[in-house]
């Protein structure tokens, strides 16, 4: 029988949790995070170690059968994958935040404002539902400094503790997604 | 003194002003995009043709309704009456050069010397899609899928694609011993079921059928249920074509709730020979919005070679009406997305620069064409429903900023000058 291929994050916040989840299922990944691919003979699985953003793509293209990834990534990619199981780790929130000194106190006041984010699709859908039209600026990282550089009036970013927001004098306005790690597979 | 001519138009013809044209263009380009997605190409034929090409192809009624005249060189000319006859002429003339099967769509104006009435025009658009040169059932199925995609793309999701088979109707009439000469009459009466009801049809059929024949036709017209259940009740006739058509349509993704087998659909015209289609929009009382079917030997009047074809015509005007009624065209605006204001000759160069920059970013941008008070320019933007107005005066230039006014909310936003194009792109208007 063909091995089952499972894609997990190579380096990052989900790696340890993904590793433990697989171990509990009898699949033994390599510990060394320089390895990109390994096999676990006793469980009949191949494990791929990827950038988490890329995992849905591997699933969609049928190269991996299962993947472990944050819901935020699944929804951002609008990936046609099936969530098999919620895994209870990698908890985080996708939050809209504004500078402490901003006059903005509600999502509706974001109309016409600039919002920097690495999650333009989730944000666009959320704002669309609220009937708010903002200018979305897509950047890949260091989103929290966008307001102080006058690149944006607000941010939409992932937080776990809220500390990064505080450090950059940002105050949360609204949680638009509560996310955790999920096991996904191809929809078909 | 200057003579003034009254700016009138002929009855049954129409002027379309920009707002209406924007809506019509939106509907037309949506339909076209679906045709093209399936690989259909378009052709164009002359508006004027020889009378002999067009006359005699549409029956007596059609001949009366064809605009025919003599031109300055005494040639007998006729105006395009439909798109089918010119297309068949094209196929007959260029058959060898055309890829076969020939998948063509055509959206153009036709003219009828008709008495204008509500919904009946002397000049109107036809919108056809056909596959010519194949008698395979998959061609019939593809046309059904094109219909399904068109209405879904237009947001008319609850369309009813009703279909039937001329072969099946003929098989039933043969089995009932209806004389061949009378079958066309019977089919045309059955077609009136929606208008005159079952008893009305039965009454008219008395002219050529006996009591038991009429009883059996009434029974057949009365069958209900899902397509499978209806076919079960007709299985003593040859239902194979309908079954295969339905199965392939479903496999191709035409939703079950949109596809209805309707034994009463006959489509009066004589030249249909296989699957026939008719589309209705439940809840909107404008009749059929699309119809057509399979025809054999379509080009027979122009060539000895036989071409079987299948195709439908979309009722363009009715579709636009229906969408308007359902509020599906509210969002369609005029072309300009941004108006750049112009109130100071000193800074015109920076205004022109903004126009260039936004147009380069694929944003439809116009510059107010003469210096005027801001209020007047805002009024102009409102009249054209332009959502965003750029204000960049000397203050803004000094601060290296620009102000964008949202005409819908009235809110103004000032951003660094260099962020203007990305700001507007990010708004996704």
Coordinates of C-alpha atoms in Angstrom, one line a residue:
Chain A
X1 CA 0.0 0.0 0.0
X2 CA 1.1 3.5 -0.8
X3 CA 2.5 5.6 2.1
X4 CA 0.3 8.4 3.5
X5 CA 2.0 11.7 3.0
X6 CA 1.7 14.3 5.8
X7 CA 2.8 17.9 5.5
X8 CA 3.8 19.8 8.7
X9 CA 5.4 23.1 9.4
X10 CA 9.2 23.0 9.2
X11 CA 10.1 25.9 11.5
X12 CA 7.7 28.0 13.5
X13 CA 5.0 28.0 16.2
X14 CA 3.2 24.9 15.0
X15 CA 6.2 22.6 14.6
X16 CA 6.3 21.3 18.1
X17 CA 2.6 20.8 18.5
X18 CA 2.4 19.1 15.0
X19 CA 5.3 16.8 16.0
X20 CA 3.6 15.8 19.3
X21 CA 0.2 15.2 17.6
X22 CA 1.8 12.9 15.1
X23 CA 3.8 11.0 17.7
X24 CA 0.6 10.3 19.6
X25 CA -0.8 8.8 16.4
X26 CA 2.3 6.6 16.1
X27 CA 3.9 8.7 13.3
X28 CA 7.5 9.6 14.2
X29 CA 8.8 12.7 12.5
X30 CA 12.5 13.8 12.5
X31 CA 13.3 16.2 15.3
X32 CA 16.0 18.0 13.3
X33 CA 14.4 20.9 11.5
X34 CA 16.9 21.0 8.7
X35 CA 15.3 17.9 7.2
X36 CA 12.8 18.6 4.5
X37 CA 11.4 15.1 4.1
X38 CA 11.5 11.8 6.1
X39 CA 9.7 8.5 6.2
X40 CA 8.3 6.6 9.2
X41 CA 8.3 3.0 8.3
X42 CA 6.3 1.6 11.1
X43 CA 3.3 3.8 10.4
X44 CA 3.7 3.8 6.6
X45 CA 4.0 7.5 6.3
X46 CA 6.1 10.1 4.6
X47 CA 6.4 13.5 6.2
X48 CA 7.1 16.7 4.4
X49 CA 8.4 19.8 6.3
X50 CA 7.2 22.9 4.6
X51 CA 6.5 26.6 5.0
X52 CA 3.1 26.6 6.6
X53 CA 1.7 29.0 4.0
X54 CA 2.5 26.4 1.3
X55 CA 0.8 23.4 3.0
X56 CA -2.7 24.0 1.5
X57 CA -1.1 24.2 -1.9
X58 CA 0.5 20.8 -1.5
X59 CA -2.8 19.3 -0.3
X60 CA -4.7 20.8 -3.3
X61 CA -2.2 19.5 -5.8
X62 CA -2.5 16.0 -4.3
X63 CA 1.2 15.9 -3.3
X64 CA 0.4 15.6 0.4
X65 CA -2.6 13.7 1.7
X66 CA -2.8 15.4 5.1
X67 CA -1.5 18.6 6.5
X68 CA -1.3 20.4 9.8
X69 CA -1.7 24.2 9.5
X70 CA -3.4 27.1 11.2
X71 CA -6.9 27.9 10.3
X72 CA -5.8 31.4 9.5
X73 CA -3.7 30.0 6.6
X74 CA -6.6 27.8 5.4
X75 CA -9.1 30.7 5.3
X76 CA -6.6 33.2 3.8
X77 CA -5.8 30.9 1.0
X78 CA -9.6 30.1 0.6
X79 CA -8.3 26.6 0.1
X80 CA -10.8 23.9 -0.9
X81 CA -9.6 21.5 1.7
X82 CA -11.5 19.7 4.4
X83 CA -10.8 20.3 8.1
X84 CA -10.6 16.8 9.5
X85 CA -9.9 17.7 13.1
X86 CA -9.2 20.7 15.3
X87 CA -6.0 20.1 17.2
X88 CA -6.2 22.5 20.2
X89 CA -2.8 24.0 19.9
X90 CA -1.4 27.0 18.0
X91 CA -4.2 29.2 19.4
X92 CA -4.2 32.7 18.2
X93 CA -6.5 35.6 17.2
X94 CA -6.6 37.6 14.1
X95 CA -7.2 41.1 15.4
X96 CA -7.9 44.6 14.0
X97 CA -6.0 47.1 16.0
X98 CA -5.5 50.9 15.9
X99 CA -2.9 53.2 17.5
X100 CA -3.7 54.1 21.1
X101 CA -4.1 57.8 20.1
X102 CA -6.4 57.0 17.2
X103 CA -9.9 58.5 17.2
X104 CA -11.2 55.2 15.7
X105 CA -13.4 53.3 18.2
X106 CA -15.4 50.9 16.0
X107 CA -15.0 48.8 12.9
X108 CA -17.4 51.0 11.0
X109 CA -15.1 54.0 11.4
X110 CA -12.5 52.2 9.4
X111 CA -14.3 53.1 6.2
X112 CA -11.9 54.9 3.9
X113 CA -8.9 54.2 6.2
X114 CA -5.7 52.2 5.4
X115 CA -5.3 48.8 7.0
X116 CA -2.0 46.9 6.8
X117 CA -2.2 43.1 7.0
X118 CA -0.8 39.8 5.8
X119 CA -4.3 38.5 5.7
X120 CA -6.0 40.6 2.9
X121 CA -8.6 38.0 1.9
X122 CA -9.9 37.2 5.4
X123 CA -9.9 41.0 6.1
X124 CA -11.7 41.8 2.9
X125 CA -14.4 39.3 3.5
X126 CA -14.9 40.5 7.1
X127 CA -15.1 44.1 6.1
X128 CA -17.4 43.3 3.2
X129 CA -19.8 41.7 5.6
X130 CA -19.7 44.8 7.8
X131 CA -20.3 47.0 4.8
X132 CA -17.0 48.7 5.4
X133 CA -14.8 49.7 2.5
X134 CA -11.2 50.3 3.6
X135 CA -7.9 50.4 1.7
X136 CA -6.1 47.2 2.4
X137 CA -2.3 47.2 2.2
X138 CA -0.8 43.8 1.9
X139 CA 2.6 43.3 3.6
X140 CA 4.2 40.0 4.6
X141 CA 5.5 40.9 8.0
X142 CA 6.3 43.5 10.7
X143 CA 2.7 44.7 10.2
X144 CA 2.6 46.3 13.6
X145 CA 5.0 49.2 12.7
X146 CA 2.9 50.3 9.7
X147 CA 0.8 52.9 11.6
X148 CA 3.8 54.7 13.2
X149 CA 5.4 54.9 9.7
X150 CA 2.2 56.5 8.3
X151 CA 1.7 53.5 6.0
X152 CA -1.6 52.6 7.6
X153 CA -4.2 53.8 10.0
X154 CA -4.9 50.4 11.4
X155 CA -3.5 46.8 11.3
X156 CA -5.0 43.4 11.1
X157 CA -2.6 40.9 12.5
X158 CA -2.2 37.6 14.4
X159 CA -1.7 37.9 18.2
X160 CA -1.3 35.3 20.9
X161 CA -0.7 37.3 24.0
X162 CA -1.4 40.8 22.7
X163 CA 2.1 41.9 23.9
X164 CA 3.4 42.8 20.4
X165 CA 0.4 45.1 20.0
X166 CA 1.1 46.8 23.3
X167 CA 4.7 47.3 22.5
X168 CA 3.8 49.2 19.4
X169 CA 1.1 51.3 21.1
X170 CA -1.7 49.5 19.4
X171 CA -5.1 48.8 20.9
X172 CA -7.3 45.9 19.7
X173 CA -10.6 46.9 18.1
X174 CA -12.1 43.6 17.1
X175 CA -11.2 39.9 17.0
X176 CA -12.1 38.8 13.5
X177 CA -10.9 35.2 13.7
X178 CA -10.1 32.8 16.5
X179 CA -7.7 30.3 15.0
X180 CA -6.0 27.0 16.0
X181 CA -4.0 24.3 14.3
X182 CA -6.2 21.9 12.2
X183 CA -5.6 18.7 10.4
X184 CA -6.7 19.1 6.8
X185 CA -7.0 16.9 3.8
X186 CA -8.0 17.3 0.1
X187 CA -11.7 17.9 -0.3
X188 CA -12.2 15.3 -3.0
Chain B
X1 CA -33.4 81.5 -39.8
X2 CA -32.0 78.1 -38.8
X3 CA -34.4 75.2 -39.3
X4 CA -34.6 72.9 -36.4
X5 CA -35.4 69.2 -37.0
X6 CA -37.3 67.5 -34.4
X7 CA -34.9 65.0 -32.7
X8 CA -37.3 62.0 -33.0
X9 CA -36.7 58.3 -33.8
X10 CA -38.8 55.7 -35.5
X11 CA -41.3 53.8 -33.5
X12 CA -40.0 50.4 -32.4
X13 CA -36.4 51.7 -32.2
X14 CA -34.7 52.9 -29.1
X15 CA -31.9 55.3 -27.9
X16 CA -29.9 54.0 -25.0
X17 CA -28.3 56.6 -22.7
X18 CA -25.1 55.9 -20.8
X19 CA -26.6 54.5 -17.6
X20 CA -28.7 52.0 -19.5
X21 CA -25.9 51.2 -21.9
X22 CA -23.6 50.5 -18.9
X23 CA -26.1 47.9 -17.7
X24 CA -26.7 46.4 -21.1
X25 CA -22.9 46.2 -21.7
X26 CA -22.4 44.5 -18.4
X27 CA -25.0 41.8 -19.2
X28 CA -23.7 41.4 -22.7
X29 CA -20.1 41.0 -21.7
X30 CA -21.0 38.6 -18.9
X31 CA -22.8 36.4 -21.5
X32 CA -20.0 36.7 -24.0
X33 CA -17.4 35.7 -21.4
X34 CA -19.3 32.5 -20.7
X35 CA -19.4 31.7 -24.4
X36 CA -15.7 32.4 -24.8
X37 CA -14.9 30.3 -21.7
X38 CA -16.3 27.3 -23.7
X39 CA -14.2 28.2 -26.7
X40 CA -16.9 29.7 -28.9
X41 CA -15.8 32.4 -31.4
X42 CA -17.9 35.0 -33.0
X43 CA -18.5 36.1 -36.5
X44 CA -20.0 39.2 -38.1
X45 CA -22.2 39.3 -41.2
X46 CA -23.4 42.3 -43.2
X47 CA -26.4 44.3 -42.0
X48 CA -27.5 44.4 -45.7
X49 CA -27.7 41.3 -47.8
X50 CA -29.3 40.4 -51.2
X51 CA -33.0 39.9 -50.8
X52 CA -32.8 36.4 -52.4
X53 CA -30.5 35.4 -49.6
X54 CA -32.9 36.3 -46.8
X55 CA -36.4 36.2 -48.3
X56 CA -38.2 32.9 -48.4
X57 CA -36.2 31.5 -45.4
X58 CA -38.6 32.7 -42.7
X59 CA -42.0 31.6 -44.1
X60 CA -44.7 34.0 -45.3
X61 CA -44.8 35.9 -42.0
X62 CA -41.1 36.4 -42.1
X63 CA -41.1 37.7 -45.6
X64 CA -43.7 40.3 -44.7
X65 CA -41.5 41.4 -41.7
X66 CA -38.3 41.6 -43.6
X67 CA -37.1 45.2 -44.3
X68 CA -36.6 45.1 -48.1
X69 CA -35.7 47.9 -50.4
X70 CA -33.9 48.9 -53.6
X71 CA -30.6 50.7 -53.1
X72 CA -29.3 53.6 -55.2
X73 CA -27.9 51.1 -57.7
X74 CA -31.2 49.4 -58.1
X75 CA -30.0 46.3 -56.2
X76 CA -32.7 44.4 -54.2
X77 CA -31.5 44.6 -50.6
X78 CA -32.8 43.3 -47.3
X79 CA -31.9 44.1 -43.7
X80 CA -30.6 41.3 -41.5
X81 CA -33.8 39.6 -40.1
X82 CA -32.1 37.1 -37.8
X83 CA -28.6 35.7 -37.3
X84 CA -29.4 32.1 -38.2
X85 CA -29.8 32.5 -42.0
X86 CA -26.7 34.6 -42.5
X87 CA -24.7 32.1 -40.4
X88 CA -25.9 29.2 -42.5
X89 CA -24.9 31.2 -45.5
X90 CA -21.5 31.7 -44.0
X91 CA -21.2 28.0 -43.2
X92 CA -22.2 27.1 -46.8
X93 CA -19.8 29.6 -48.3
X94 CA -16.8 29.0 -46.0
X95 CA -17.5 25.5 -44.7
X96 CA -14.1 24.1 -45.8
X97 CA -12.2 26.9 -44.1
X98 CA -14.2 26.7 -40.8
X99 CA -13.1 24.4 -38.0
X100 CA -15.8 21.7 -37.8
X101 CA -17.7 21.3 -35.6
X102 CA -18.1 25.1 -35.8
X103 CA -18.8 26.7 -32.4
X104 CA -19.9 30.2 -32.9
X105 CA -21.7 32.9 -30.9
X106 CA -23.2 36.1 -32.3
X107 CA -24.7 39.1 -30.6
X108 CA -25.9 41.7 -33.0
X109 CA -28.8 43.8 -34.1
X110 CA -31.6 42.6 -36.3
X111 CA -34.5 44.4 -37.9
X112 CA -38.2 43.5 -38.3
X113 CA -40.8 45.6 -40.2
X114 CA -43.2 44.7 -37.4
X115 CA -45.9 46.7 -35.8
X116 CA -44.3 47.9 -32.6
X117 CA -45.9 46.9 -29.3
X118 CA -44.9 46.5 -25.7
X119 CA -41.7 44.4 -25.8
X120 CA -41.8 44.2 -29.6
X121 CA -39.3 46.3 -31.5
X122 CA -38.3 47.0 -35.0
X123 CA -34.7 47.0 -34.0
X124 CA -33.3 44.7 -31.3
X125 CA -30.4 42.4 -30.3
X126 CA -30.2 38.7 -30.9
X127 CA -27.8 36.7 -28.8
X128 CA -27.2 33.2 -30.2
X129 CA -24.8 30.4 -29.5
X130 CA -24.6 27.3 -31.7
X131 CA -22.6 24.2 -32.5
X132 CA -22.8 23.4 -36.2
X133 CA -21.6 20.3 -37.8
X134 CA -22.1 17.7 -35.1
X135 CA -25.0 15.4 -34.3
X136 CA -23.4 14.1 -31.1
X137 CA -25.5 14.4 -27.9
X138 CA -22.6 16.0 -26.1
X139 CA -23.2 19.1 -28.3
X140 CA -26.7 19.3 -26.9
X141 CA -25.4 18.8 -23.4
X142 CA -22.8 21.5 -23.8
X143 CA -25.4 24.0 -24.9
X144 CA -27.4 23.2 -21.7
X145 CA -24.2 23.7 -19.6
X146 CA -23.6 27.1 -21.4
X147 CA -27.2 28.1 -20.6
X148 CA -26.7 27.1 -17.0
X149 CA -23.4 29.0 -16.7
X150 CA -24.8 32.1 -18.3
X151 CA -27.8 32.4 -15.9
X152 CA -25.6 31.5 -12.9
X153 CA -23.0 34.1 -13.8
X154 CA -25.8 36.7 -14.2
X155 CA -27.0 35.9 -10.7
X156 CA -30.3 34.4 -12.0
X157 CA -29.6 31.2 -10.0
X158 CA -33.2 29.8 -9.8
X159 CA -33.6 29.6 -13.6
X160 CA -35.6 26.7 -14.9
X161 CA -34.0 25.0 -17.9
X162 CA -37.0 23.0 -19.3
X163 CA -36.1 20.5 -22.0
X164 CA -37.9 17.9 -24.1
X165 CA -37.1 15.9 -27.2
X166 CA -38.7 16.2 -30.5
X167 CA -37.8 12.6 -31.2
X168 CA -39.7 11.6 -28.1
X169 CA -42.7 13.7 -29.1
X170 CA -42.7 12.2 -32.6
X171 CA -42.3 8.7 -31.2
X172 CA -45.3 9.2 -28.9
X173 CA -47.4 10.7 -31.8
X174 CA -46.4 7.8 -34.0
X175 CA -47.4 5.3 -31.3
X176 CA -50.8 7.0 -31.1
X177 CA -51.2 6.7 -34.8
X178 CA -51.3 10.4 -35.4
X179 CA -50.9 11.0 -39.1
X180 CA -47.5 12.5 -40.1
X181 CA -49.2 15.4 -41.7
X182 CA -51.0 16.3 -38.5
X183 CA -48.1 15.9 -36.1
X184 CA -46.8 19.5 -36.7
X185 CA -50.3 20.8 -35.9
X186 CA -50.5 18.7 -32.7
X187 CA -47.1 19.8 -31.6
X188 CA -48.0 23.5 -32.1
X189 CA -51.1 23.0 -30.0
X190 CA -49.3 21.2 -27.2
X191 CA -46.9 24.2 -27.2
X192 CA -49.8 26.4 -26.1
X193 CA -50.4 24.4 -22.9
X194 CA -49.0 27.2 -20.7
X195 CA -51.3 29.8 -22.4
X196 CA -54.6 28.0 -22.9
X197 CA -54.4 25.1 -20.4
X198 CA -55.0 21.4 -20.7
X199 CA -58.6 21.6 -21.7
X200 CA -57.9 24.3 -24.2
X201 CA -55.3 22.1 -25.9
X202 CA -57.7 19.2 -25.8
X203 CA -60.4 21.2 -27.5
X204 CA -58.1 22.4 -30.3
X205 CA -56.8 18.9 -30.8
X206 CA -60.4 17.7 -31.6
X207 CA -59.8 19.1 -35.1
X208 CA -57.4 16.3 -36.0
X209 CA -57.5 13.7 -33.3
X210 CA -60.0 11.2 -32.0
X211 CA -61.2 10.9 -28.4
X212 CA -58.8 8.2 -27.3
X213 CA -55.8 9.9 -28.8
X214 CA -56.7 13.1 -27.0
X215 CA -57.2 11.2 -23.7
X216 CA -53.7 9.6 -24.0
X217 CA -52.1 13.0 -24.8
X218 CA -53.9 14.5 -21.8
X219 CA -52.5 11.7 -19.6
X220 CA -49.0 12.3 -20.9
X221 CA -49.2 16.0 -20.4
X222 CA -50.4 15.4 -16.9
X223 CA -47.4 13.3 -15.7
X224 CA -45.6 14.8 -12.7
X225 CA -42.6 14.1 -10.5
X226 CA -38.9 14.3 -10.9
X227 CA -37.3 13.7 -14.3
X228 CA -36.7 10.1 -13.5
X229 CA -40.3 9.6 -12.3
X230 CA -41.7 11.2 -15.4
X231 CA -39.5 9.1 -17.7
X232 CA -40.6 6.0 -15.8
X233 CA -44.1 6.8 -16.8
X234 CA -43.1 7.2 -20.4
X235 CA -40.8 4.1 -20.7
X236 CA -42.9 2.4 -23.3
X237 CA -41.7 5.1 -25.7
X238 CA -38.0 5.6 -26.7
X239 CA -36.7 7.7 -23.9
X240 CA -33.0 6.9 -24.4
X241 CA -32.1 10.3 -25.8
X242 CA -33.7 12.2 -22.9
X243 CA -32.2 9.9 -20.4
X244 CA -28.7 10.2 -21.8
X245 CA -29.0 13.9 -22.1
X246 CA -30.1 14.3 -18.5
X247 CA -27.4 12.0 -17.2
X248 CA -24.6 13.9 -19.0
X249 CA -26.0 17.3 -18.0
X250 CA -25.9 16.3 -14.4
X251 CA -22.4 14.9 -14.8
X252 CA -21.3 18.2 -16.4
X253 CA -22.7 20.0 -13.3
X254 CA -26.1 21.4 -14.4
X255 CA -27.9 21.4 -11.0
X256 CA -30.9 19.1 -10.6
X257 CA -33.1 21.9 -9.4
X258 CA -32.4 23.9 -12.6
X259 CA -33.0 21.1 -15.1
X260 CA -36.6 20.1 -15.7
X261 CA -37.9 17.6 -18.1
X262 CA -41.1 19.0 -19.5
X263 CA -43.0 16.9 -22.0
X264 CA -45.2 19.9 -22.9
X265 CA -42.4 22.0 -24.4
X266 CA -42.7 21.7 -28.1
X267 CA -41.3 25.0 -29.5
X268 CA -43.6 25.6 -32.4
X269 CA -40.9 25.8 -35.1
X270 CA -40.9 22.9 -37.5
X271 CA -37.1 22.6 -38.0
X272 CA -36.3 21.2 -34.5
X273 CA -35.4 17.5 -34.6
X274 CA -34.0 16.5 -31.3
X275 CA -33.5 18.0 -27.8
X276 CA -35.3 21.4 -27.4
X277 CA -34.8 23.9 -24.6
X278 CA -36.7 26.7 -23.0
X279 CA -35.6 28.8 -20.0
X280 CA -38.0 30.5 -17.6
X281 CA -37.3 32.6 -14.5
X282 CA -39.8 31.6 -11.8
X283 CA -41.5 34.6 -10.2
X284 CA -40.8 36.9 -13.1
X285 CA -43.6 37.2 -15.5
X286 CA -41.8 37.8 -18.8
X287 CA -42.0 34.5 -20.4
X288 CA -39.2 32.5 -21.9
X289 CA -35.7 34.1 -21.7
X290 CA -33.9 31.6 -23.8
X291 CA -34.9 28.9 -26.2
X292 CA -33.7 26.7 -29.0
X293 CA -32.8 23.1 -29.9
X294 CA -31.3 20.6 -32.3
X295 CA -31.9 21.0 -36.0
X296 CA -30.8 18.8 -38.9
X297 CA -29.7 20.0 -42.3
X298 CA -29.8 23.6 -41.2
X299 CA -27.8 24.9 -44.3
X300 CA -29.9 22.9 -46.7
X301 CA -31.0 26.0 -48.6
X302 CA -27.5 27.1 -49.4
X303 CA -25.6 23.8 -49.9
X304 CA -26.0 20.1 -50.6
X305 CA -23.8 19.3 -47.7
X306 CA -25.7 18.4 -44.6
X307 CA -24.9 20.1 -41.3
X308 CA -26.6 19.2 -38.1
X309 CA -26.6 21.8 -35.4
X310 CA -27.8 22.7 -32.0
X311 CA -28.1 26.1 -30.4
X312 CA -30.2 28.6 -28.5
X313 CA -31.0 32.3 -28.6
X314 CA -31.0 34.3 -25.4
X315 CA -33.7 37.0 -25.0
X316 CA -31.3 39.8 -24.3
X317 CA -33.9 42.5 -23.6
X318 CA -35.9 40.3 -21.3
X319 CA -32.9 39.2 -19.4
X320 CA -31.9 42.8 -18.8
X321 CA -35.5 43.6 -17.7
X322 CA -35.5 40.6 -15.3
X323 CA -32.2 41.6 -13.8
X324 CA -33.3 45.1 -13.3
X325 CA -36.5 43.9 -11.6
X326 CA -34.4 41.8 -9.2
X327 CA -32.1 44.6 -8.5
X328 CA -29.1 42.8 -9.9
X329 CA -27.9 45.8 -12.0
X330 CA -27.9 48.4 -9.2
X331 CA -24.1 48.1 -8.8
X332 CA -23.4 48.7 -12.4
X333 CA -22.2 52.3 -12.7
X334 CA -20.7 54.4 -15.4
X335 CA -17.1 54.0 -16.3
X336 CA -15.2 56.7 -14.3
X337 CA -14.0 55.5 -10.9
X338 CA -12.1 58.7 -10.0
X339 CA -12.6 62.3 -10.8
X340 CA -9.5 64.5 -10.4
X341 CA -10.6 68.0 -9.7
X342 CA -9.2 71.1 -11.4
X343 CA -9.6 74.5 -9.8
X344 CA -6.3 76.2 -10.2
X345 CA -4.3 76.7 -13.4
X346 CA -1.1 77.0 -11.4
X347 CA -1.1 73.4 -10.4
X348 CA -2.6 71.7 -13.5
X349 CA 0.6 69.9 -14.2
X350 CA 0.4 68.0 -10.9
X351 CA -3.3 67.2 -11.6
X352 CA -2.3 65.7 -15.0
X353 CA 0.4 63.7 -13.3
X354 CA -2.2 62.2 -11.0
X355 CA -4.4 61.3 -13.9
X356 CA -1.5 59.5 -15.6
X357 CA -0.5 57.7 -12.5
X358 CA -4.0 56.4 -11.7
X359 CA -4.7 55.3 -15.3
X360 CA -1.4 53.5 -15.3
X361 CA -2.7 51.6 -12.2
X362 CA -5.7 50.5 -14.2
X363 CA -8.1 52.9 -12.4
X364 CA -10.6 54.6 -14.7
X365 CA -9.8 58.3 -14.1
X366 CA -11.0 61.5 -15.6
X367 CA -9.9 65.1 -15.1
X368 CA -12.5 67.8 -14.7
X369 CA -12.1 69.5 -18.0
X370 CA -12.2 73.2 -17.0
X371 CA -11.3 75.1 -13.9
X372 CA -14.4 75.4 -11.7
X373 CA -15.5 75.7 -8.1
X374 CA -15.1 72.5 -6.2
X375 CA -18.9 72.4 -5.5
X376 CA -19.6 72.2 -9.2
X377 CA -17.1 69.5 -9.7
X378 CA -18.6 67.4 -6.8
X379 CA -22.0 67.9 -8.4
X380 CA -20.6 66.5 -11.7
X381 CA -19.1 63.5 -9.9
X382 CA -22.5 62.8 -8.3
X383 CA -24.3 63.1 -11.6
X384 CA -22.0 60.5 -13.0
X385 CA -21.9 58.4 -9.9
X386 CA -18.2 58.7 -9.6
X387 CA -17.3 57.2 -6.2
X388 CA -14.0 59.0 -5.5
X389 CA -12.9 62.6 -6.1
X390 CA -9.3 63.7 -5.7
X391 CA -8.6 67.1 -4.3
X392 CA -5.0 68.2 -4.7
X393 CA -4.6 72.0 -4.3
X394 CA -1.5 74.0 -3.4
X395 CA -1.8 73.2 0.3
X396 CA -1.8 69.5 -0.4
X397 CA 1.1 69.9 -2.9
X398 CA 3.1 71.8 -0.3
X399 CA 2.6 68.9 2.3
X400 CA 3.2 66.3 -0.3
X401 CA -0.3 64.9 0.3
X402 CA -3.5 64.4 -1.5
X403 CA -7.2 64.3 -0.3
X404 CA -9.7 61.7 -1.5
X405 CA -13.4 62.4 -1.0
X406 CA -15.7 59.4 -0.9
X407 CA -18.8 60.7 -2.6
X408 CA -21.0 58.0 -1.1
X409 CA -20.1 58.6 2.5
X410 CA -18.9 62.2 2.2
X411 CA -15.8 61.2 4.2
X412 CA -12.5 62.7 3.2
X413 CA -9.1 61.0 3.6
X414 CA -5.7 62.6 3.3
X415 CA -2.8 60.3 2.4
X416 CA 0.8 60.8 1.4
X417 CA 0.9 61.8 -2.3
X418 CA 3.0 58.7 -3.2
X419 CA 0.4 56.4 -1.6
X420 CA -2.5 57.6 -3.8
X421 CA -2.6 54.9 -6.4
X422 CA -2.1 52.0 -3.9
X423 CA -4.7 53.6 -1.6
X424 CA -7.3 53.5 -4.3
X425 CA -6.3 50.1 -5.6
X426 CA -6.5 48.8 -2.0
X427 CA -10.1 50.1 -1.7
X428 CA -11.1 47.7 -4.5
X429 CA -13.9 49.9 -5.9

